Coordinates of N, CA and C in Angstrom, one line a residue:
Q87 N 12.5 -1.0 -44.0 CA 11.2 -2.6 -44.0 C 11.0 -3.7 -44.8
V88 N 10.2 -4.1 -44.4 CA 9.9 -5.6 -44.8 C 7.7 -6.0 -45.1
Q89 N 7.7 -6.7 -45.8 CA 6.2 -6.5 -46.2 C 5.8 -8.1 -46.2
L90 N 5.2 -8.9 -45.3 CA 4.9 -10.0 -44.4 C 3.5 -10.2 -45.5
A91 N 3.3 -11.3 -46.4 CA 2.0 -12.0 -47.2 C 1.9 -13.3 -47.2
E92 N 0.8 -13.9 -46.3 CA 0.4 -14.7 -45.9 C -0.9 -15.0 -47.4
S93 N -0.6 -17.2 -47.1 CA -1.6 -16.9 -48.1 C -1.2 -18.8 -47.9
G94 N -2.6 -19.7 -48.5 CA -2.5 -20.9 -47.9 C -3.4 -21.4 -47.5
G95 N -4.3 -20.1 -46.5 CA -5.3 -21.3 -45.8 C -6.7 -21.3 -46.7
A96 N -6.9 -22.5 -45.6 CA -8.2 -23.2 -46.3 C -9.1 -24.1 -45.0
L97 N -9.8 -24.9 -45.8 CA -10.7 -25.4 -44.6 C -10.4 -27.0 -45.3
V98 N -10.4 -27.9 -43.8 CA -9.5 -29.1 -44.2 C -10.1 -30.3 -43.2
Q99 N -10.5 -31.8 -43.7 CA -10.8 -32.5 -42.3 C -10.1 -32.5 -41.9
P100 N -10.3 -33.2 -40.6 CA -8.9 -33.7 -39.6 C -8.7 -34.8 -40.3
G101 N -7.0 -34.9 -40.4 CA -6.0 -35.6 -40.6 C -5.5 -35.2 -42.2
G102 N -5.7 -33.7 -42.9 CA -5.5 -33.5 -43.9 C -4.5 -32.9 -43.4
S103 N -4.2 -32.4 -44.6 CA -3.0 -31.2 -45.2 C -3.1 -30.3 -45.7
T104 N -2.4 -29.1 -45.1 CA -2.6 -27.8 -46.5 C -1.2 -27.3 -45.8
R105 N -0.7 -25.9 -46.9 CA 0.5 -25.8 -46.9 C 0.8 -24.3 -47.0
L106 N 0.2 -23.6 -45.6 CA 1.0 -22.0 -46.1 C 2.2 -21.4 -46.8
T107 N 2.2 -20.4 -46.9 CA 3.0 -19.8 -48.0 C 3.3 -18.0 -47.6
C108 N 4.7 -17.8 -46.8 CA 4.3 -16.2 -46.2 C 5.5 -15.7 -47.4
E109 N 5.4 -14.9 -48.5 CA 6.8 -13.4 -49.0 C 6.6 -13.0 -48.8
A110 N 7.9 -12.6 -48.4 CA 8.6 -10.8 -47.2 C 8.7 -10.3 -48.8
T111 N 8.5 -9.8 -48.5 CA 9.2 -7.9 -49.8 C 10.0 -6.9 -49.0
G112 N 10.8 -6.7 -49.3 CA 11.8 -4.9 -49.3 C 12.8 -4.8 -48.5
R113 N 13.5 -4.7 -47.6 CA 14.6 -4.8 -47.2 C 14.9 -6.1 -45.9
I114 N 15.2 -7.5 -47.4 CA 15.1 -8.5 -47.0 C 16.1 -8.9 -46.0
I115 N 17.5 -8.0 -46.4 CA 18.7 -8.5 -45.9 C 18.4 -8.2 -44.2
S116 N 17.9 -7.9 -44.1 CA 17.5 -7.5 -43.0 C 16.8 -8.4 -41.7
I117 N 16.5 -9.2 -42.5 CA 15.6 -10.7 -41.5 C 16.6 -11.5 -41.0
N118 N 16.7 -11.7 -39.9 CA 17.3 -12.6 -39.3 C 16.3 -14.1 -39.1
V119 N 14.8 -13.6 -38.6 CA 14.2 -14.6 -37.8 C 13.2 -14.8 -38.5
I120 N 12.0 -16.1 -39.0 CA 11.3 -15.9 -39.9 C 10.0 -16.6 -39.2
G121 N 9.0 -17.1 -38.5 CA 8.1 -17.8 -38.0 C 7.0 -17.8 -38.1
W122 N 6.2 -18.3 -37.6 CA 4.3 -18.9 -38.0 C 4.1 -18.7 -36.2
S123 N 2.7 -18.0 -36.2 CA 2.0 -18.0 -34.6 C 1.0 -17.9 -35.2
R124 N -0.7 -18.8 -34.5 CA -1.3 -19.4 -34.7 C -2.5 -18.2 -33.4
Q125 N -3.1 -17.4 -33.2 CA -4.2 -17.2 -32.7 C -6.1 -18.3 -32.7
V126 N -6.6 -17.9 -31.5 CA -7.8 -18.3 -31.6 C -8.8 -17.5 -31.0
P127 N -9.4 -17.1 -31.8 CA -10.4 -15.7 -30.5 C -10.5 -16.1 -29.4
G128 N -10.4 -15.3 -29.0 CA -10.5 -15.1 -26.9 C -8.8 -15.8 -26.5
K129 N -8.3 -16.7 -26.9 CA -6.7 -16.4 -26.8 C -5.7 -16.1 -26.7
E130 N -4.6 -16.7 -26.2 CA -3.2 -15.1 -26.7 C -2.6 -15.7 -28.0
R131 N -2.4 -15.4 -28.5 CA -1.2 -15.8 -30.0 C -0.5 -16.3 -29.6
E132 N -0.7 -18.3 -30.0 CA 1.0 -18.7 -30.2 C 1.7 -19.4 -30.8
S133 N 2.9 -18.9 -30.3 CA 4.0 -19.1 -31.3 C 4.2 -20.7 -32.1
V134 N 4.4 -20.9 -33.0 CA 4.0 -22.7 -34.0 C 5.3 -22.5 -34.5
A135 N 5.8 -22.7 -34.9 CA 7.3 -22.6 -35.9 C 8.6 -21.8 -35.9
F136 N 9.5 -21.4 -35.8 CA 10.9 -20.5 -36.5 C 11.9 -20.9 -37.4
I137 N 12.3 -20.2 -38.4 CA 13.5 -20.6 -39.0 C 14.5 -19.2 -39.3
T138 N 16.0 -19.6 -38.8 CA 17.0 -18.8 -39.1 C 17.3 -18.2 -40.0
T139 N 17.8 -17.8 -40.3 CA 18.6 -17.3 -41.3 C 20.0 -17.8 -41.5
G140 N 20.4 -18.8 -40.2 CA 21.2 -19.5 -40.1 C 20.8 -20.9 -40.3
G141 N 19.7 -21.1 -40.9 CA 18.8 -22.3 -41.0 C 18.5 -23.3 -39.8
T142 N 18.7 -22.5 -37.9 CA 18.4 -23.2 -36.8 C 17.0 -23.2 -37.4
I143 N 15.8 -23.6 -37.1 CA 14.2 -24.2 -36.9 C 13.7 -24.9 -35.5
N144 N 12.4 -24.6 -34.8 CA 11.9 -24.8 -34.0 C 10.9 -24.7 -33.8
Y145 N 10.1 -25.7 -33.6 CA 8.5 -26.5 -33.2 C 8.0 -26.0 -31.7
S146 N 6.9 -25.5 -31.7 CA 6.3 -25.9 -30.4 C 6.0 -27.4 -30.8
D147 N 6.0 -27.5 -29.1 CA 5.7 -28.9 -29.3 C 3.7 -30.0 -29.2
S148 N 3.4 -28.5 -29.6 CA 1.4 -29.0 -30.1 C 2.0 -29.4 -31.6
V149 N 2.7 -28.8 -32.2 CA 3.5 -29.4 -33.5 C 4.0 -29.8 -34.2
K150 N 5.2 -29.9 -33.2 CA 6.3 -31.6 -33.7 C 5.7 -32.7 -34.4
G151 N 7.1 -33.2 -35.2 CA 5.8 -34.3 -35.3 C 4.9 -34.0 -36.7
R152 N 4.3 -33.2 -37.1 CA 3.6 -33.1 -38.1 C 3.3 -32.0 -38.8
F153 N 4.3 -31.2 -38.0 CA 4.5 -29.3 -39.5 C 5.9 -29.0 -40.0
T154 N 6.4 -28.8 -40.8 CA 7.4 -28.3 -41.1 C 7.0 -27.1 -41.6
I155 N 7.7 -26.8 -41.4 CA 8.7 -25.6 -41.8 C 9.9 -24.9 -42.4
S156 N 10.0 -24.3 -44.0 CA 10.8 -24.4 -44.8 C 10.8 -23.1 -45.5
R157 N 12.7 -22.4 -45.9 CA 12.3 -21.4 -46.8 C 13.0 -21.8 -48.0
N158 N 12.7 -20.7 -48.9 CA 13.1 -20.9 -50.5 C 14.2 -19.4 -50.7
D159 N 14.9 -19.4 -50.4 CA 15.6 -18.4 -50.0 C 15.6 -17.0 -51.0
A160 N 15.3 -18.0 -52.8 CA 15.7 -17.1 -54.2 C 14.3 -16.6 -54.2
K161 N 13.4 -16.7 -53.6 CA 12.0 -16.2 -53.8 C 11.9 -15.2 -52.7
N162 N 12.0 -15.4 -51.8 CA 11.7 -14.3 -50.0 C 10.3 -15.3 -49.8
I163 N 10.4 -16.5 -49.6 CA 9.7 -17.5 -48.9 C 9.5 -18.3 -48.1
V164 N 8.7 -18.6 -47.1 CA 9.0 -19.1 -46.3 C 8.1 -20.2 -46.4
Y165 N 7.4 -21.5 -45.2 CA 6.7 -22.8 -46.0 C 6.1 -23.1 -44.7
L166 N 4.9 -23.2 -44.3 CA 4.7 -24.4 -43.0 C 3.6 -25.3 -43.4
Q167 N 4.5 -26.4 -44.0 CA 3.7 -27.9 -44.6 C 2.9 -28.4 -43.4
M168 N 1.3 -28.6 -43.2 CA 0.6 -28.8 -42.0 C 0.1 -30.1 -41.9
D169 N 0.7 -31.2 -41.7 CA -0.3 -32.2 -42.3 C -0.8 -33.4 -41.0
S170 N -1.2 -34.0 -40.7 CA -2.0 -34.5 -39.5 C -2.7 -33.6 -38.8
L171 N -4.2 -33.0 -39.5 CA -4.4 -31.6 -39.2 C -5.6 -32.3 -38.0
N172 N -5.6 -31.8 -36.9 CA -6.9 -32.1 -36.2 C -7.6 -30.0 -35.7
S173 N -8.3 -30.3 -34.6 CA -9.0 -29.9 -35.0 C -8.2 -28.3 -33.7
E174 N -7.1 -29.2 -32.9 CA -7.3 -28.2 -32.1 C -6.0 -26.9 -33.1
D175 N -6.1 -27.7 -34.4 CA -5.0 -26.8 -34.9 C -6.1 -25.5 -36.0
T176 N -7.1 -25.2 -35.4 CA -8.1 -24.5 -36.2 C -7.5 -22.8 -35.0
A177 N -7.1 -21.7 -36.8 CA -6.6 -20.5 -35.5 C -6.4 -20.3 -36.9
V178 N -6.5 -18.5 -36.9 CA -5.8 -17.3 -37.6 C -3.5 -17.6 -37.7
Y179 N -3.2 -17.8 -38.7 CA -1.4 -18.3 -38.8 C -1.7 -16.9 -39.3
Y180 N 0.3 -16.4 -38.8 CA 0.1 -15.0 -38.8 C 1.5 -15.4 -39.0
C181 N 2.5 -15.5 -40.0 CA 3.4 -14.7 -40.2 C 4.5 -13.8 -39.6
Y182 N 6.0 -13.7 -39.3 CA 6.3 -12.8 -38.1 C 8.1 -12.4 -38.9
A183 N 8.4 -12.0 -38.7 CA 10.0 -11.8 -39.0 C 10.4 -11.0 -38.2
G184 N 12.1 -11.2 -37.5 CA 12.2 -10.2 -36.8 C 14.0 -9.8 -37.1
V185 N 13.9 -8.6 -37.0 CA 15.2 -8.6 -36.9 C 16.3 -7.9 -35.6
R186 N 17.9 -8.3 -36.4 CA 18.7 -8.4 -35.3 C 19.4 -6.5 -34.9
R187 N 18.9 -6.5 -34.2 CA 19.5 -4.8 -33.2 C 20.8 -5.0 -32.9
S188 N 21.0 -3.3 -33.2 CA 22.5 -3.4 -33.3 C 23.2 -3.5 -31.8
T189 N 21.7 -3.5 -30.7 CA 22.2 -4.0 -29.6 C 22.3 -5.9 -29.4
G190 N 21.9 -6.7 -30.3 CA 22.1 -7.5 -30.3 C 20.6 -8.0 -30.1
N191 N 19.8 -7.6 -29.1 CA 18.0 -8.2 -29.5 C 17.9 -7.9 -30.9
I192 N 17.1 -9.3 -30.1 CA 16.1 -9.4 -31.9 C 14.9 -9.0 -31.7
E193 N 14.2 -8.3 -32.4 CA 12.7 -7.2 -32.4 C 11.6 -7.5 -33.3
Y194 N 11.1 -8.5 -33.2 CA 10.2 -9.0 -33.3 C 8.9 -7.9 -34.3
K195 N 9.3 -7.3 -35.2 CA 8.6 -5.7 -35.6 C 7.2 -6.1 -37.3
Y196 N 7.6 -7.3 -38.2 CA 7.5 -7.2 -39.2 C 5.9 -8.4 -38.4
W197 N 5.0 -8.5 -39.6 CA 3.6 -9.0 -39.0 C 2.9 -9.4 -39.8
G198 N 2.5 -9.8 -41.0 CA 1.2 -10.3 -42.3 C 0.1 -10.0 -40.9
Q199 N -0.9 -10.3 -42.5 CA -2.1 -9.9 -42.0 C -3.4 -11.3 -41.7
G200 N -2.6 -12.4 -41.5 CA -2.9 -13.7 -41.3 C -3.4 -14.5 -42.1
T201 N -3.8 -15.8 -41.9 CA -5.0 -16.1 -43.4 C -5.7 -17.9 -42.3
Q202 N -6.5 -17.8 -42.5 CA -7.9 -18.8 -41.7 C -6.9 -20.5 -42.6
V203 N -7.0 -21.3 -41.1 CA -6.7 -21.9 -41.3 C -8.3 -23.0 -40.7
T204 N -8.7 -23.9 -40.9 CA -10.5 -24.5 -40.1 C -10.2 -25.7 -40.1
V205 N -10.1 -26.5 -39.1 CA -10.0 -28.2 -39.1 C -11.4 -28.5 -38.8
S206 N -12.0 -29.0 -39.8 CA -13.4 -29.6 -39.6 C -13.8 -30.3 -40.6
V207 N -14.9 -31.2 -39.8 CA -15.6 -32.5 -41.0 C -16.8 -31.9 -41.6

């Protein structure tokens, strides 16, 4: 079992920055991929970025060049540095983790409770 806890959500002015933190506890060794998604009320959850144990990183087109995902393996923490924020970035941000099953499939079964990021004047 893995538990994820997000922090760092804030009210930010357009063009501003903030950094989200996700701390993982439990059976960390089982994690293959950790990432971030976001959701606006009334809309589908949207993938933002992820990083694998092997170091592969992926960003959605909407955040490329503005967001940076990174890991601190010693502390079992993943960060999402968010720069040049705009109103479209307003959402609840969720940390998630996936584990590779014996079949080779990745199961995205672990999710944090979410942290609110609001971009407004």
